[in-house]
Amino acid sequence: MGNIFSVAQEEEKPPIDCVLCGKAITGVSGGYSNYFSMVCSKCKKRIQGHFHSECMSEYRQVAEQNGGLICPHCRTDTVQDKQS
């Protein structure tokens, strides 16, 4: 004996942006599994959020070269410094 309230309805999840590139994460069903929380080795601020696997792969390569993870803000500054 059920009624309309006994039917589980899945709520629509709001879009989540990748904390590394800023673009929407698409094609994810259920929970969001790609999540991290780390401290930037340059500014010492904590960065945390969901990410694309491809973005993290790129960031890991850069982190290995720089001796630590650099947040998107500091990375932009570093790129601009190199271009100047």
Short mmCIF file of N, CA and C in Angstrom, two decimals:
data_model
loop_
_atom_site.label_atom_id
_atom_site.label_comp_id
_atom_site.label_asym_id
_atom_site.label_seq_id
_atom_site.Cartn_x
_atom_site.Cartn_y
_atom_site.Cartn_z
N MET A 1 0.84 -1.15 0.00
CA MET A 1 0.00 0.00 0.00
C MET A 1 0.89 1.23 0.00
N GLY A 2 0.94 1.89 -1.07
CA GLY A 2 1.80 3.06 -1.16
C GLY A 2 1.04 4.24 -1.72
N ASN A 3 1.65 5.33 -1.65
CA ASN A 3 1.09 6.53 -2.25
C ASN A 3 2.23 7.27 -2.95
N ILE A 4 1.93 8.42 -3.48
CA ILE A 4 2.93 9.16 -4.24
C ILE A 4 4.13 9.54 -3.38
N PHE A 5 3.95 9.67 -2.07
CA PHE A 5 5.04 10.05 -1.19
C PHE A 5 6.02 8.91 -0.92
N SER A 6 5.61 7.68 -1.20
CA SER A 6 6.49 6.55 -0.96
C SER A 6 7.42 6.28 -2.13
N VAL A 7 7.25 6.99 -3.23
CA VAL A 7 8.11 6.82 -4.40
C VAL A 7 9.32 7.74 -4.22
N ALA A 8 10.49 7.14 -4.24
CA ALA A 8 11.71 7.94 -4.08
C ALA A 8 11.97 8.72 -5.36
N GLN A 9 12.09 10.01 -5.21
CA GLN A 9 12.39 10.85 -6.35
C GLN A 9 13.77 11.46 -6.14
N GLU A 10 14.59 11.30 -7.16
CA GLU A 10 15.95 11.82 -7.08
C GLU A 10 15.94 13.32 -7.36
N GLU A 11 16.56 14.06 -6.45
CA GLU A 11 16.64 15.50 -6.65
C GLU A 11 17.70 15.82 -7.70
N GLU A 12 17.43 16.86 -8.48
CA GLU A 12 18.40 17.28 -9.48
C GLU A 12 19.54 18.00 -8.77
N LYS A 13 20.76 17.55 -9.02
CA LYS A 13 21.92 18.16 -8.39
C LYS A 13 22.34 19.41 -9.17
N PRO A 14 22.75 20.45 -8.47
CA PRO A 14 23.21 21.65 -9.17
C PRO A 14 24.52 21.35 -9.89
N PRO A 15 24.79 22.03 -10.99
CA PRO A 15 26.05 21.79 -11.69
C PRO A 15 27.23 22.17 -10.80
N ILE A 16 28.29 21.41 -10.92
CA ILE A 16 29.50 21.67 -10.14
C ILE A 16 30.62 22.00 -11.10
N ASP A 17 31.36 23.06 -10.77
CA ASP A 17 32.49 23.47 -11.60
C ASP A 17 33.77 22.85 -11.07
N CYS A 18 34.66 22.54 -11.97
CA CYS A 18 35.98 22.03 -11.61
C CYS A 18 36.75 23.16 -10.93
N VAL A 19 37.30 22.89 -9.76
CA VAL A 19 38.02 23.92 -9.01
C VAL A 19 39.35 24.27 -9.70
N LEU A 20 39.83 23.42 -10.58
CA LEU A 20 41.09 23.67 -11.25
C LEU A 20 40.95 24.44 -12.56
N CYS A 21 39.92 24.12 -13.37
CA CYS A 21 39.77 24.82 -14.66
C CYS A 21 38.56 25.74 -14.71
N GLY A 22 37.62 25.57 -13.78
CA GLY A 22 36.44 26.43 -13.73
C GLY A 22 35.30 26.01 -14.64
N LYS A 23 35.47 24.94 -15.41
CA LYS A 23 34.42 24.47 -16.32
C LYS A 23 33.54 23.45 -15.60
N ALA A 24 32.29 23.34 -16.07
CA ALA A 24 31.32 22.43 -15.45
C ALA A 24 31.76 20.98 -15.61
N ILE A 25 31.50 20.22 -14.57
CA ILE A 25 31.76 18.78 -14.60
C ILE A 25 30.48 18.11 -15.09
N THR A 26 30.56 17.42 -16.20
CA THR A 26 29.38 16.78 -16.79
C THR A 26 29.58 15.27 -16.84
N GLY A 27 28.49 14.57 -17.04
CA GLY A 27 28.55 13.12 -17.19
C GLY A 27 28.77 12.37 -15.89
N VAL A 28 28.48 12.99 -14.78
CA VAL A 28 28.64 12.34 -13.48
C VAL A 28 27.27 11.97 -12.96
N SER A 29 27.08 10.70 -12.62
CA SER A 29 25.81 10.28 -12.06
C SER A 29 26.02 9.91 -10.60
N GLY A 30 24.98 10.07 -9.82
CA GLY A 30 25.09 9.76 -8.39
C GLY A 30 25.95 10.77 -7.68
N GLY A 31 26.88 10.29 -6.88
CA GLY A 31 27.77 11.17 -6.13
C GLY A 31 28.92 11.67 -6.99
N TYR A 32 29.55 12.71 -6.53
CA TYR A 32 30.71 13.25 -7.23
C TYR A 32 31.94 12.66 -6.56
N SER A 33 32.67 11.83 -7.29
CA SER A 33 33.76 11.09 -6.66
C SER A 33 35.10 11.81 -6.69
N ASN A 34 35.33 12.71 -7.62
CA ASN A 34 36.61 13.39 -7.73
C ASN A 34 36.61 14.65 -6.88
N TYR A 35 37.12 14.54 -5.67
CA TYR A 35 37.14 15.66 -4.74
C TYR A 35 38.48 15.66 -4.02
N PHE A 36 39.06 16.84 -3.80
CA PHE A 36 40.30 16.91 -3.05
C PHE A 36 40.31 18.14 -2.16
N SER A 37 41.22 18.13 -1.21
CA SER A 37 41.41 19.25 -0.30
C SER A 37 42.90 19.29 0.03
N MET A 38 43.61 20.30 -0.49
CA MET A 38 45.05 20.42 -0.29
C MET A 38 45.42 21.87 -0.04
N VAL A 39 46.65 22.06 0.40
CA VAL A 39 47.16 23.41 0.66
C VAL A 39 48.10 23.79 -0.47
N CYS A 40 47.93 25.01 -0.98
CA CYS A 40 48.80 25.53 -2.03
C CYS A 40 50.21 25.71 -1.46
N SER A 41 51.21 25.23 -2.17
CA SER A 41 52.58 25.33 -1.67
C SER A 41 53.13 26.75 -1.79
N LYS A 42 52.45 27.62 -2.54
CA LYS A 42 52.94 28.99 -2.70
C LYS A 42 52.26 29.96 -1.73
N CYS A 43 50.93 30.01 -1.72
CA CYS A 43 50.22 30.98 -0.87
C CYS A 43 49.75 30.38 0.45
N LYS A 44 49.87 29.06 0.59
CA LYS A 44 49.51 28.34 1.82
C LYS A 44 48.02 28.36 2.14
N LYS A 45 47.17 28.71 1.15
CA LYS A 45 45.72 28.66 1.35
C LYS A 45 45.22 27.28 0.94
N ARG A 46 44.17 26.83 1.62
CA ARG A 46 43.57 25.53 1.30
C ARG A 46 42.68 25.67 0.08
N ILE A 47 42.86 24.78 -0.87
CA ILE A 47 41.97 24.68 -2.01
C ILE A 47 41.29 23.33 -1.93
N GLN A 48 40.00 23.34 -2.20
CA GLN A 48 39.25 22.10 -2.13
C GLN A 48 38.08 22.17 -3.08
N GLY A 49 37.69 21.04 -3.59
CA GLY A 49 36.55 20.98 -4.48
C GLY A 49 36.62 19.80 -5.42
N HIS A 50 35.68 19.75 -6.29
CA HIS A 50 35.59 18.68 -7.28
C HIS A 50 36.45 19.05 -8.49
N PHE A 51 36.90 18.03 -9.21
CA PHE A 51 37.78 18.27 -10.34
C PHE A 51 37.60 17.23 -11.44
N HIS A 52 38.01 17.60 -12.65
CA HIS A 52 38.08 16.65 -13.77
C HIS A 52 39.35 15.82 -13.56
N SER A 53 39.30 14.56 -13.90
CA SER A 53 40.48 13.70 -13.79
C SER A 53 41.62 14.23 -14.65
N GLU A 54 41.28 14.75 -15.83
CA GLU A 54 42.30 15.28 -16.74
C GLU A 54 43.00 16.50 -16.13
N CYS A 55 42.23 17.35 -15.47
CA CYS A 55 42.79 18.55 -14.84
C CYS A 55 43.76 18.15 -13.73
N MET A 56 43.38 17.19 -12.92
CA MET A 56 44.25 16.77 -11.82
C MET A 56 45.52 16.12 -12.36
N SER A 57 45.40 15.38 -13.44
CA SER A 57 46.58 14.76 -14.05
C SER A 57 47.58 15.84 -14.48
N GLU A 58 47.07 16.90 -15.11
CA GLU A 58 47.92 18.01 -15.54
C GLU A 58 48.53 18.72 -14.32
N TYR A 59 47.73 18.94 -13.30
CA TYR A 59 48.20 19.62 -12.10
C TYR A 59 49.24 18.80 -11.37
N ARG A 60 49.10 17.48 -11.38
CA ARG A 60 50.09 16.61 -10.74
C ARG A 60 51.44 16.74 -11.42
N GLN A 61 51.43 16.81 -12.75
CA GLN A 61 52.68 16.96 -13.50
C GLN A 61 53.36 18.29 -13.15
N VAL A 62 52.58 19.36 -13.08
CA VAL A 62 53.11 20.68 -12.73
C VAL A 62 53.62 20.66 -11.29
N ALA A 63 52.88 20.01 -10.39
CA ALA A 63 53.28 19.94 -8.98
C ALA A 63 54.61 19.23 -8.83
N GLU A 64 54.83 18.18 -9.60
CA GLU A 64 56.10 17.46 -9.54
C GLU A 64 57.26 18.35 -9.97
N GLN A 65 57.03 19.19 -10.97
CA GLN A 65 58.07 20.10 -11.46
C GLN A 65 58.34 21.23 -10.47
N ASN A 66 57.29 21.71 -9.78
CA ASN A 66 57.41 22.85 -8.88
C ASN A 66 57.65 22.47 -7.43
N GLY A 67 57.63 21.21 -7.13
CA GLY A 67 57.86 20.78 -5.76
C GLY A 67 56.63 20.92 -4.87
N GLY A 68 55.45 21.02 -5.44
CA GLY A 68 54.22 21.09 -4.65
C GLY A 68 53.07 21.61 -5.49
N LEU A 69 51.86 21.38 -5.00
CA LEU A 69 50.66 21.84 -5.70
C LEU A 69 50.55 23.36 -5.61
N ILE A 70 50.26 23.99 -6.72
CA ILE A 70 50.05 25.44 -6.76
C ILE A 70 48.61 25.66 -7.17
N CYS A 71 47.88 26.46 -6.40
CA CYS A 71 46.46 26.70 -6.67
C CYS A 71 46.28 27.46 -7.99
N PRO A 72 45.07 27.42 -8.56
CA PRO A 72 44.83 28.10 -9.83
C PRO A 72 45.17 29.59 -9.79
N HIS A 73 44.94 30.27 -8.67
CA HIS A 73 45.25 31.69 -8.56
C HIS A 73 46.76 31.92 -8.67
N CYS A 74 47.53 31.18 -7.90
CA CYS A 74 48.99 31.33 -7.92
C CYS A 74 49.57 30.85 -9.24
N ARG A 75 48.96 29.84 -9.81
CA ARG A 75 49.44 29.33 -11.10
C ARG A 75 49.26 30.38 -12.17
N THR A 76 48.15 31.11 -12.14
CA THR A 76 47.91 32.18 -13.10
C THR A 76 48.96 33.27 -12.93
N ASP A 77 49.26 33.63 -11.68
CA ASP A 77 50.29 34.62 -11.40
C ASP A 77 51.64 34.16 -11.92
N THR A 78 51.96 32.90 -11.72
CA THR A 78 53.24 32.34 -12.17
C THR A 78 53.33 32.39 -13.68
N VAL A 79 52.23 32.03 -14.37
CA VAL A 79 52.21 32.06 -15.83
C VAL A 79 52.39 33.49 -16.32
N GLN A 80 51.71 34.45 -15.68
CA GLN A 80 51.83 35.85 -16.08
C GLN A 80 53.24 36.36 -15.83
N ASP A 81 53.86 35.95 -14.72
CA ASP A 81 55.23 36.36 -14.43
C ASP A 81 56.19 35.86 -15.50
N LYS A 82 55.98 34.63 -15.96
CA LYS A 82 56.84 34.07 -16.98
C LYS A 82 56.68 34.77 -18.32
N GLN A 83 55.44 35.25 -18.60
CA GLN A 83 55.17 35.92 -19.87
C GLN A 83 55.69 37.34 -19.87
N SER A 84 55.91 37.94 -18.72
CA SER A 84 56.37 39.33 -18.63
C SER A 84 57.83 39.47 -18.95
#
